[in-house]
Amino acid sequence: MRAKDASSSVQSPSAQATREPVSVSLQRLSSARPCRALVDRERHFALFSVLGPVGLKNESVTDGRAGDRQTGGGRRNQQSPGQKLEGAASAAGVTRRANFLELFFDLVLVFALLGIVSRVVLDLSADSPTRPWAGLLYVVVLVLPMMWLWTTTSHITSRFDPRRPAVQVMVLLTALGVVFMASSLPYAFIERGYAFAIPYVALQVGRPLVLVGLVRNRLQRALYTRAAIWFAVSAVPWLAGVLVQGGARVGLWALAITIELVAARFSWPVPGVSRQLGSAWEPAKTHHLAERYEQLLLIAVGESVLALGITYTATPVSLATTLALLVGFATTVLLWRIYYYRAGQVLPEAIDEAGDRVTAARRVGRAHVLMVLGIVFVATGYELVVTHPGDHMHPAWLVVLLGGPIVFVIGRVGLERVVFDRVSRTRIIGIAALAAAAVPLAFTTPLIAATSVFAIILGMALADARHAWGRPLEAPSPAKKPSGARDSNV
């Protein structure tokens, strides 16, 4: 109803101008933007939501000579690079969309996730009794640094205008670093650990130091100083892991990423350095970061389809492998559908309306990391199903086939908790059904197990459809801030 009222209020701006002052008309238009954005989000569907927001022409940020012309008199803008860097992103407002550079970085992430899946499938397919179980730990140790790099990069491009040369160089160097890290994945725990750890440490320590020199805002400088200190602390186990191999390297790298995530959770505390700072999820940037997380999820889904197609292409075609392909593809589509309807559609609006935006945003970040990790497990499991559809079920394979959807649904429960402030009973039943299926499926084949998983996920999707049938689209209803509660710091 609000969207209808908003659209009617902007149908004839020229007619309004004859009756109202210009300032009143502009106020009407600005108040209508969120509703128009919501209507636009409802019209876009499936993977096209990744491509729809691309572009710069809708941004309100001025750049280069065009921005100079708007200052009047042909005078050049005399702001320092740091001031330009800080002010541009906030000027963009809620209409800011991901640009081509950010989506290019996402494509590099596809290469990295695909490399992780291919690396872990080799471990799970090994004859060794212990190597398949080690492969499960490898997934977590390799996925989390990639996700953390993506997250920190997205926060940088949200705080600062990604069209600025300094930010562009930073993002492109990050993409190059991810390429080096992904190329080392087949040997990450044996020989070429340096190709994974050194680019990662250089990026995570170097980027905050560069931003400390560029920004002029005292609180932002304090934030990146604290981050650089903690990334330097975690660099010790990262680089120490290069000197060892096997389980010792896995343990050190797991310790390193744990230090980083825990430190970030508590705003990188450093004695004597201020921890007060507005969040990267402040109102002018909420929609941008929320859409970046949506795109991350769709990128992971696309990687799953890509891995499945590549594996099927390299496998002799038979009825069993073709059925495995169909089941894998259908399961991936259902995961996408469960995510996108309805919480994924209204995520930006939900965070916008949340009582504690920072807490909600942190939960959204954790939920998406869990869902991406689950999708990586799903992609790994269906590669095994396509290549070994009728083989005897290995216990580690069953953990991947069932654990991937379980992790994904747990993340989806967290997302629903933020967007609608509830926990769906259907999700809990689905998780319980997947866990209970482990015992009977242990005595079947991978193809039968995959088909059973598909049936359970289909049941969850049908329950969603039945709940929504004949009802209007549900609006977000996040938790409101309790009376007297304070805003969180980053």
Coordinates of C-alpha atoms in Angstrom, one line a residue:
M1 CA 0.0 0.0 0.0
R2 CA 2.9 2.3 0.8
A3 CA 4.5 1.5 -2.5
K4 CA 1.2 2.4 -4.3
D5 CA 1.0 5.7 -2.5
A6 CA 4.6 6.5 -3.2
S7 CA 4.3 5.8 -6.9
S8 CA 1.2 7.9 -7.2
S9 CA 2.9 10.8 -5.5
V10 CA 5.6 10.9 -8.1
Q11 CA 3.5 10.2 -11.2
S12 CA 3.3 13.8 -12.4
P13 CA 6.1 16.0 -10.9
S14 CA 5.5 18.7 -13.4
A15 CA 1.9 19.0 -12.3
Q16 CA 3.0 19.1 -8.7
A17 CA 5.5 21.9 -9.4
T18 CA 2.6 24.2 -10.5
R19 CA 0.9 23.8 -7.1
E20 CA 3.8 23.4 -4.7
P21 CA 7.1 25.0 -3.9
V22 CA 10.1 23.2 -5.3
S23 CA 11.4 22.3 -1.8
V24 CA 8.1 20.5 -1.0
S25 CA 8.2 18.6 -4.3
L26 CA 11.8 17.5 -3.6
Q27 CA 10.8 16.4 -0.2
R28 CA 8.0 14.3 -1.6
L29 CA 10.3 12.6 -4.1
S30 CA 13.0 11.8 -1.5
S31 CA 10.4 10.3 0.9
A32 CA 9.1 8.1 -2.0
R33 CA 12.5 6.6 -2.8
P34 CA 12.5 3.7 -0.3
C35 CA 9.0 2.6 -1.4
R36 CA 10.0 2.8 -5.0
A37 CA 13.0 0.8 -4.3
L38 CA 10.9 -1.9 -2.5
V39 CA 8.6 -2.1 -5.5
D40 CA 11.6 -2.4 -7.8
R41 CA 13.0 -5.2 -5.6
E42 CA 9.7 -7.1 -5.8
R43 CA 9.7 -7.0 -9.6
H44 CA 13.3 -8.4 -10.0
F45 CA 13.5 -12.2 -9.6
A46 CA 16.2 -14.9 -9.3
L47 CA 19.7 -14.3 -10.6
F48 CA 18.8 -11.1 -12.4
S49 CA 18.8 -9.4 -9.0
V50 CA 22.6 -9.6 -9.2
L51 CA 22.7 -7.8 -12.6
G52 CA 19.8 -5.4 -12.0
P53 CA 21.5 -3.0 -9.5
V54 CA 24.7 -2.8 -11.5
G55 CA 25.7 0.6 -12.8
L56 CA 26.7 4.1 -11.7
K57 CA 24.3 6.3 -13.4
N58 CA 21.8 6.1 -10.5
E59 CA 24.3 7.1 -7.9
S60 CA 24.2 10.5 -6.5
V61 CA 27.9 10.6 -6.0
T62 CA 29.7 13.1 -8.3
D63 CA 33.1 12.1 -9.5
G64 CA 36.0 13.5 -11.5
R65 CA 35.4 16.5 -13.8
A66 CA 31.6 16.1 -13.6
G67 CA 31.8 16.8 -9.9
D68 CA 34.1 19.7 -10.4
R69 CA 31.6 21.3 -12.8
Q70 CA 28.9 21.2 -10.2
T71 CA 31.0 23.2 -7.7
G72 CA 30.4 26.3 -10.0
G73 CA 32.7 28.7 -11.7
G74 CA 34.9 26.0 -13.2
R75 CA 36.9 25.9 -10.0
R76 CA 38.4 22.6 -9.1
N77 CA 37.4 20.8 -5.9
Q78 CA 40.2 21.5 -3.4
Q79 CA 39.4 18.6 -1.0
S80 CA 42.2 16.4 0.1
P81 CA 42.2 12.7 -1.1
G82 CA 41.1 11.6 2.4
Q83 CA 38.2 14.1 2.5
K84 CA 37.0 13.0 -0.9
L85 CA 37.3 9.4 0.1
E86 CA 35.3 9.9 3.3
G87 CA 32.6 12.1 1.9
A88 CA 31.7 10.4 -1.3
A89 CA 30.2 7.2 0.1
S90 CA 27.9 9.1 2.6
A91 CA 26.7 11.4 -0.2
A92 CA 25.5 8.4 -2.2
G93 CA 22.6 7.7 0.3
V94 CA 20.3 4.8 0.3
T95 CA 20.2 4.6 -3.6
R96 CA 23.8 3.4 -3.8
R97 CA 24.2 0.2 -5.7
A98 CA 27.1 -2.2 -6.2
N99 CA 29.2 -1.1 -9.2
F100 CA 31.1 -3.1 -11.8
L101 CA 34.3 -3.2 -9.8
E102 CA 32.6 -4.9 -6.8
L103 CA 30.9 -7.4 -9.1
F104 CA 34.3 -8.1 -10.8
F105 CA 35.6 -8.9 -7.3
D106 CA 32.7 -11.3 -6.8
L107 CA 33.6 -13.2 -10.0
V108 CA 37.1 -13.7 -8.6
L109 CA 35.5 -15.1 -5.5
V110 CA 33.7 -17.7 -7.7
F111 CA 37.1 -18.9 -8.8
A112 CA 38.2 -19.2 -5.2
L113 CA 35.1 -21.1 -4.1
L114 CA 35.4 -23.4 -7.0
G115 CA 39.0 -24.1 -6.1
I116 CA 38.0 -25.0 -2.6
V117 CA 35.3 -27.4 -3.7
S118 CA 37.7 -29.1 -6.2
R119 CA 40.4 -29.3 -3.5
V120 CA 38.2 -30.9 -0.9
V121 CA 36.6 -33.4 -3.3
L122 CA 40.1 -34.9 -3.8
D123 CA 40.5 -35.3 -0.1
L124 CA 37.0 -36.9 0.3
S125 CA 37.7 -39.3 -2.6
A126 CA 41.0 -40.5 -1.2
D127 CA 41.4 -44.1 0.0
S128 CA 43.0 -43.1 3.3
P129 CA 40.7 -43.6 6.3
T130 CA 41.7 -40.2 7.8
R131 CA 42.1 -37.9 4.8
P132 CA 38.3 -37.6 4.0
W133 CA 37.7 -36.4 7.6
A134 CA 40.5 -34.0 7.3
G135 CA 38.9 -32.6 4.2
L136 CA 35.9 -31.5 6.2
L137 CA 38.1 -29.4 8.4
Y138 CA 39.9 -28.0 5.3
V139 CA 36.6 -26.6 4.0
V140 CA 36.2 -24.5 7.1
V141 CA 39.8 -23.3 7.3
L142 CA 39.8 -22.3 3.6
V143 CA 36.3 -20.9 3.3
L144 CA 36.4 -18.6 6.3
P145 CA 39.5 -16.5 5.2
M146 CA 37.9 -16.0 1.8
M147 CA 34.6 -14.9 3.3
W148 CA 36.4 -12.6 5.7
L149 CA 38.3 -11.0 2.9
W150 CA 35.1 -10.5 1.0
T151 CA 33.4 -9.0 4.1
T152 CA 36.1 -6.5 4.9
T153 CA 36.3 -5.5 1.2
S154 CA 32.6 -4.9 1.1
H155 CA 32.7 -2.8 4.2
I156 CA 35.5 -0.7 2.6
T157 CA 33.5 -0.2 -0.6
S158 CA 30.5 0.7 1.5
R159 CA 32.2 3.3 3.6
F160 CA 34.1 4.8 0.7
D161 CA 33.2 5.5 -2.9
P162 CA 34.5 2.5 -5.0
R163 CA 35.0 4.8 -7.9
R164 CA 37.9 6.6 -6.2
P165 CA 41.3 5.6 -7.5
A166 CA 42.6 4.6 -4.1
V167 CA 39.7 2.3 -3.4
Q168 CA 39.8 0.9 -6.9
V169 CA 43.5 0.0 -6.5
M170 CA 42.7 -1.6 -3.1
V171 CA 39.9 -3.7 -4.5
L172 CA 41.9 -4.8 -7.6
L173 CA 44.9 -5.8 -5.4
T174 CA 42.5 -7.7 -3.2
A175 CA 41.2 -9.6 -6.3
L176 CA 44.7 -10.3 -7.4
G177 CA 45.5 -11.6 -3.9
V178 CA 42.5 -13.9 -4.0
V179 CA 43.7 -15.3 -7.3
F180 CA 47.0 -16.2 -5.8
M181 CA 45.4 -17.7 -2.8
A182 CA 43.0 -19.8 -5.0
S183 CA 45.8 -21.0 -7.2
S184 CA 47.6 -22.4 -4.1
L185 CA 44.6 -24.4 -2.9
P186 CA 45.6 -27.8 -4.2
Y187 CA 48.8 -27.6 -2.2
A188 CA 47.7 -25.3 0.6
F189 CA 48.5 -27.7 3.4
I190 CA 51.5 -29.4 1.8
E191 CA 53.9 -27.2 -0.1
R192 CA 52.7 -23.8 -1.3
G193 CA 51.2 -22.5 1.9
Y194 CA 53.1 -19.2 1.5
A195 CA 51.0 -18.5 -1.7
F196 CA 47.9 -18.6 0.5
A197 CA 49.1 -17.0 3.7
I198 CA 51.4 -14.2 2.5
P199 CA 48.8 -12.5 0.2
Y200 CA 46.1 -12.8 2.8
V201 CA 48.3 -11.2 5.6
A202 CA 49.5 -8.5 3.2
L203 CA 46.0 -7.5 2.3
Q204 CA 44.5 -7.7 5.8
V205 CA 47.4 -5.7 7.4
G206 CA 48.2 -3.4 4.5
R207 CA 44.7 -2.1 3.7
P208 CA 43.9 -0.7 7.1
L209 CA 47.3 1.0 7.2
V210 CA 46.6 2.6 3.8
L211 CA 43.2 3.8 5.0
V212 CA 44.8 5.2 8.2
G213 CA 46.9 7.4 6.0
L214 CA 44.0 8.4 3.7
V215 CA 41.1 9.2 6.0
R216 CA 40.9 12.4 8.0
N217 CA 38.1 11.4 10.4
R218 CA 39.7 10.7 13.8
L219 CA 37.3 7.9 14.8
Q220 CA 37.7 6.1 11.4
R221 CA 41.5 6.4 11.8
A222 CA 41.2 4.8 15.2
L223 CA 39.1 2.0 13.8
Y224 CA 41.6 1.1 11.1
T225 CA 44.5 1.4 13.5
R226 CA 42.9 -1.1 15.8
A227 CA 42.1 -3.4 12.9
A228 CA 45.7 -3.2 11.7
I229 CA 47.1 -4.1 15.1
W230 CA 44.9 -7.2 15.4
F231 CA 45.6 -8.3 11.9
A232 CA 49.3 -8.0 12.7
V233 CA 48.7 -10.3 15.8
S234 CA 46.9 -12.9 13.7
A235 CA 49.7 -12.7 11.1
V236 CA 52.0 -14.6 13.5
P237 CA 50.1 -17.9 13.3
W238 CA 49.4 -17.3 9.6
L239 CA 53.1 -17.0 8.8
A240 CA 54.1 -19.6 11.3
G241 CA 51.9 -22.1 9.5
V242 CA 53.9 -21.6 6.3
L243 CA 56.9 -23.1 8.1
V244 CA 55.1 -26.4 8.9
Q245 CA 52.8 -28.7 7.0
G246 CA 49.8 -31.0 7.5
G247 CA 47.9 -30.9 10.7
A248 CA 50.1 -28.3 12.3
R249 CA 49.5 -25.8 9.5
V250 CA 45.7 -26.4 9.7
G251 CA 45.8 -25.8 13.4
L252 CA 47.8 -22.6 13.2
W253 CA 45.6 -21.2 10.4
A254 CA 42.5 -22.1 12.3
L255 CA 43.9 -20.2 15.3
A256 CA 44.7 -17.2 13.1
I257 CA 41.2 -16.9 11.6
T258 CA 39.6 -17.4 15.0
I259 CA 41.7 -14.5 16.4
E260 CA 40.5 -12.3 13.6
L261 CA 36.8 -13.1 13.9
V262 CA 36.8 -12.8 17.7
A263 CA 38.7 -9.5 17.6
A264 CA 36.3 -8.1 15.1
R265 CA 33.3 -9.2 17.1
F266 CA 34.5 -7.1 20.0
S267 CA 35.5 -4.1 17.7
W268 CA 39.2 -4.9 17.7
P269 CA 39.8 -3.6 21.3
V270 CA 43.1 -1.9 21.9
P271 CA 43.9 -0.2 25.2
G272 CA 44.1 3.6 24.8
V273 CA 42.5 3.7 21.3
S274 CA 38.9 4.9 20.9
R275 CA 36.3 2.3 20.0
Q276 CA 33.5 4.7 19.3
L277 CA 32.5 4.8 15.6
G278 CA 29.4 4.8 13.5
S279 CA 28.7 1.5 11.9
A280 CA 29.3 0.7 8.2
W281 CA 25.6 -0.2 8.4
E282 CA 24.5 3.4 9.1
P283 CA 21.3 4.5 7.2
A284 CA 23.1 5.9 4.1
K285 CA 24.8 2.5 3.5
T286 CA 22.3 -0.1 4.7
H287 CA 20.9 -1.0 1.3
H288 CA 24.4 -1.3 -0.3
L289 CA 25.7 -3.7 2.2
A290 CA 22.5 -5.7 2.4
E291 CA 22.5 -6.1 -1.4
R292 CA 26.2 -7.1 -1.3
Y293 CA 25.3 -10.0 1.0
E294 CA 22.4 -11.0 -1.3
Q295 CA 24.9 -11.0 -4.2
L296 CA 27.3 -13.1 -2.1
L297 CA 24.7 -15.7 -1.6
L298 CA 23.8 -15.8 -5.3
I299 CA 27.5 -16.0 -6.2
A300 CA 27.8 -19.1 -4.0
V301 CA 24.7 -20.6 -5.6
G302 CA 26.2 -19.9 -9.1
E303 CA 29.5 -21.5 -8.1
S304 CA 27.6 -24.6 -7.0
V305 CA 25.9 -24.9 -10.4
L306 CA 29.2 -24.3 -12.1
A307 CA 31.0 -27.0 -10.1
L308 CA 28.2 -29.5 -10.8
G309 CA 28.2 -28.8 -14.6
I310 CA 32.0 -29.1 -14.8
T311 CA 32.0 -32.4 -13.0
Y312 CA 29.2 -33.8 -15.2
T313 CA 31.1 -32.7 -18.3
A314 CA 34.2 -34.6 -17.2
T315 CA 32.2 -37.8 -16.2
P316 CA 31.1 -40.5 -18.5
V317 CA 27.4 -40.0 -19.2
S318 CA 25.0 -42.6 -17.8
L319 CA 21.5 -42.7 -16.4
A320 CA 22.9 -42.5 -12.8
T321 CA 25.2 -39.6 -13.5
T322 CA 22.4 -37.7 -15.3
L323 CA 20.0 -38.3 -12.4
A324 CA 22.7 -37.0 -10.0
L325 CA 23.0 -33.9 -12.1
L326 CA 19.3 -33.3 -12.1
V327 CA 19.0 -33.9 -8.3
G328 CA 22.0 -31.6 -7.6
F329 CA 20.6 -28.8 -9.8
A330 CA 17.1 -29.1 -8.3
T331 CA 18.5 -29.0 -4.8
T332 CA 20.6 -25.9 -5.5
V333 CA 17.5 -24.2 -7.0
L334 CA 15.5 -25.1 -3.8
L335 CA 18.2 -23.7 -1.6
W336 CA 18.1 -20.4 -3.6
R337 CA 14.4 -20.3 -3.3
I338 CA 14.4 -20.9 0.4
Y339 CA 16.8 -18.1 0.9
Y340 CA 15.2 -15.6 -1.4
Y341 CA 11.6 -16.0 -0.4
R342 CA 10.9 -14.0 1.6
A343 CA 13.6 -12.9 3.9
G344 CA 16.2 -12.4 1.2
Q345 CA 13.8 -10.1 -0.8
V346 CA 13.3 -7.6 2.0
L347 CA 16.7 -7.8 3.8
P348 CA 17.7 -4.1 3.2
E349 CA 14.3 -2.9 4.5
A350 CA 14.5 -5.1 7.5
I351 CA 17.9 -3.8 8.6
D352 CA 16.7 -0.3 7.9
E353 CA 13.8 -0.8 10.4
A354 CA 15.7 -2.8 13.0
G355 CA 15.9 -1.2 16.4
D356 CA 19.6 -2.0 16.8
R357 CA 20.9 -1.9 13.2
V358 CA 24.5 -2.9 14.1
T359 CA 23.5 -6.0 16.0
A360 CA 21.1 -7.0 13.3
A361 CA 23.8 -6.5 10.7
R362 CA 26.3 -8.6 12.6
R363 CA 23.7 -11.4 12.7
V364 CA 23.0 -11.0 9.0
G365 CA 26.8 -11.4 8.3
R366 CA 27.0 -14.5 10.4
A367 CA 23.9 -16.0 8.7
H368 CA 25.3 -15.5 5.2
V369 CA 28.7 -17.0 6.1
L370 CA 26.9 -20.1 7.4
M371 CA 24.7 -20.3 4.3
V372 CA 27.7 -19.9 2.0
L373 CA 29.6 -22.6 3.9
G374 CA 26.6 -24.8 3.6
I375 CA 26.4 -24.2 -0.1
V376 CA 30.1 -25.1 -0.5
F377 CA 29.4 -28.4 1.4
V378 CA 26.4 -29.0 -0.9
A379 CA 28.5 -28.4 -4.0
T380 CA 31.2 -30.7 -2.7
G381 CA 28.6 -33.5 -1.9
Y382 CA 27.0 -33.4 -5.4
E383 CA 30.4 -33.6 -7.1
L384 CA 30.8 -36.8 -5.2
V385 CA 27.3 -38.0 -6.2
V386 CA 28.0 -37.3 -9.9
T387 CA 31.3 -39.2 -9.9
H388 CA 30.3 -42.0 -7.5
P389 CA 26.5 -42.3 -7.8
G390 CA 26.2 -46.0 -7.0
D391 CA 29.2 -46.6 -4.8
H392 CA 29.1 -47.6 -1.1
M393 CA 28.4 -44.6 1.1
H394 CA 31.5 -43.3 3.0
P395 CA 30.6 -41.8 6.4
A396 CA 32.4 -38.5 5.5
W397 CA 30.4 -38.3 2.2
L398 CA 27.2 -38.6 4.2
V399 CA 28.3 -35.9 6.6
V400 CA 28.8 -33.6 3.6
L401 CA 25.5 -34.5 1.9
L402 CA 23.5 -33.9 5.1
G403 CA 25.7 -31.4 6.8
G404 CA 25.7 -28.9 3.9
P405 CA 21.9 -28.4 3.9
I406 CA 21.8 -28.4 7.7
V407 CA 24.4 -25.6 7.9
F408 CA 22.6 -23.7 5.2
V409 CA 19.2 -24.0 7.0
I410 CA 20.7 -22.9 10.3
G411 CA 22.0 -19.8 8.6
R412 CA 18.6 -19.2 7.0
V413 CA 17.0 -19.5 10.5
G414 CA 19.4 -16.8 11.7
L415 CA 18.4 -14.6 8.7
E416 CA 14.7 -15.1 9.4
R417 CA 15.3 -14.2 13.0
V418 CA 16.6 -10.8 11.9
V419 CA 14.1 -10.0 9.2
F420 CA 10.9 -11.3 10.8
D421 CA 11.9 -11.7 14.5
R422 CA 10.8 -15.3 14.6
V423 CA 12.0 -18.9 14.1
S424 CA 10.1 -20.9 11.6
R425 CA 8.9 -24.3 12.8
T426 CA 9.3 -25.7 9.3
R427 CA 13.1 -25.0 9.4
I428 CA 13.5 -26.7 12.7
I429 CA 11.6 -29.8 11.5
G430 CA 13.7 -29.8 8.3
I431 CA 16.9 -29.8 10.3
A432 CA 15.7 -32.6 12.5
A433 CA 14.6 -34.6 9.5
L434 CA 18.0 -34.2 7.8
A435 CA 19.8 -35.3 11.0
A436 CA 17.4 -38.3 11.5
A437 CA 18.0 -39.5 8.0
A438 CA 21.7 -40.1 8.7
V439 CA 21.2 -43.6 10.1
P440 CA 19.1 -45.2 7.3
L441 CA 21.0 -43.3 4.5
A442 CA 24.4 -44.7 5.8
F443 CA 23.5 -48.0 4.2
T444 CA 22.5 -46.6 0.8
T445 CA 24.3 -45.1 -2.2
P446 CA 25.3 -41.5 -2.7
L447 CA 22.5 -41.0 -5.3
I448 CA 19.8 -42.4 -3.0
A449 CA 21.1 -40.2 -0.2
A450 CA 21.1 -37.1 -2.4
T451 CA 17.6 -37.8 -3.6
S452 CA 16.4 -38.1 0.0
V453 CA 18.0 -34.8 0.9
F454 CA 16.3 -33.2 -2.1
A455 CA 12.9 -34.6 -0.9
I456 CA 13.4 -33.1 2.6
I457 CA 14.4 -29.7 1.2
L458 CA 11.5 -29.8 -1.2
G459 CA 9.2 -30.4 1.8
M460 CA 10.5 -27.2 3.4
A461 CA 10.0 -25.2 0.2
L462 CA 6.4 -26.5 -0.3
A463 CA 5.6 -25.7 3.3
D464 CA 6.8 -22.1 2.6
A465 CA 4.6 -22.0 -0.5
R466 CA 1.6 -23.3 1.4
H467 CA 2.0 -20.8 4.1
A468 CA 2.2 -17.9 1.6
W469 CA -0.6 -19.1 -0.6
G470 CA -3.4 -16.5 -1.0
R471 CA -1.7 -14.1 1.4
P472 CA -0.2 -10.7 0.6
L473 CA 3.5 -10.4 0.6
E474 CA 4.8 -10.2 4.1
A475 CA 6.6 -7.0 5.2
P476 CA 9.7 -7.1 7.3
S477 CA 9.2 -7.0 11.0
P478 CA 12.6 -6.9 12.7
A479 CA 13.0 -6.7 16.5
K480 CA 12.7 -3.1 17.8
K481 CA 15.3 -1.7 20.2
P482 CA 14.2 -2.1 23.9
S483 CA 13.4 1.1 25.7
G484 CA 16.6 2.7 27.0
A485 CA 18.9 0.5 25.0
R486 CA 22.0 2.1 23.5
D487 CA 23.4 1.8 20.0
S488 CA 26.2 -0.7 19.5
N489 CA 29.6 0.2 18.3
V490 CA 31.4 -1.4 15.3

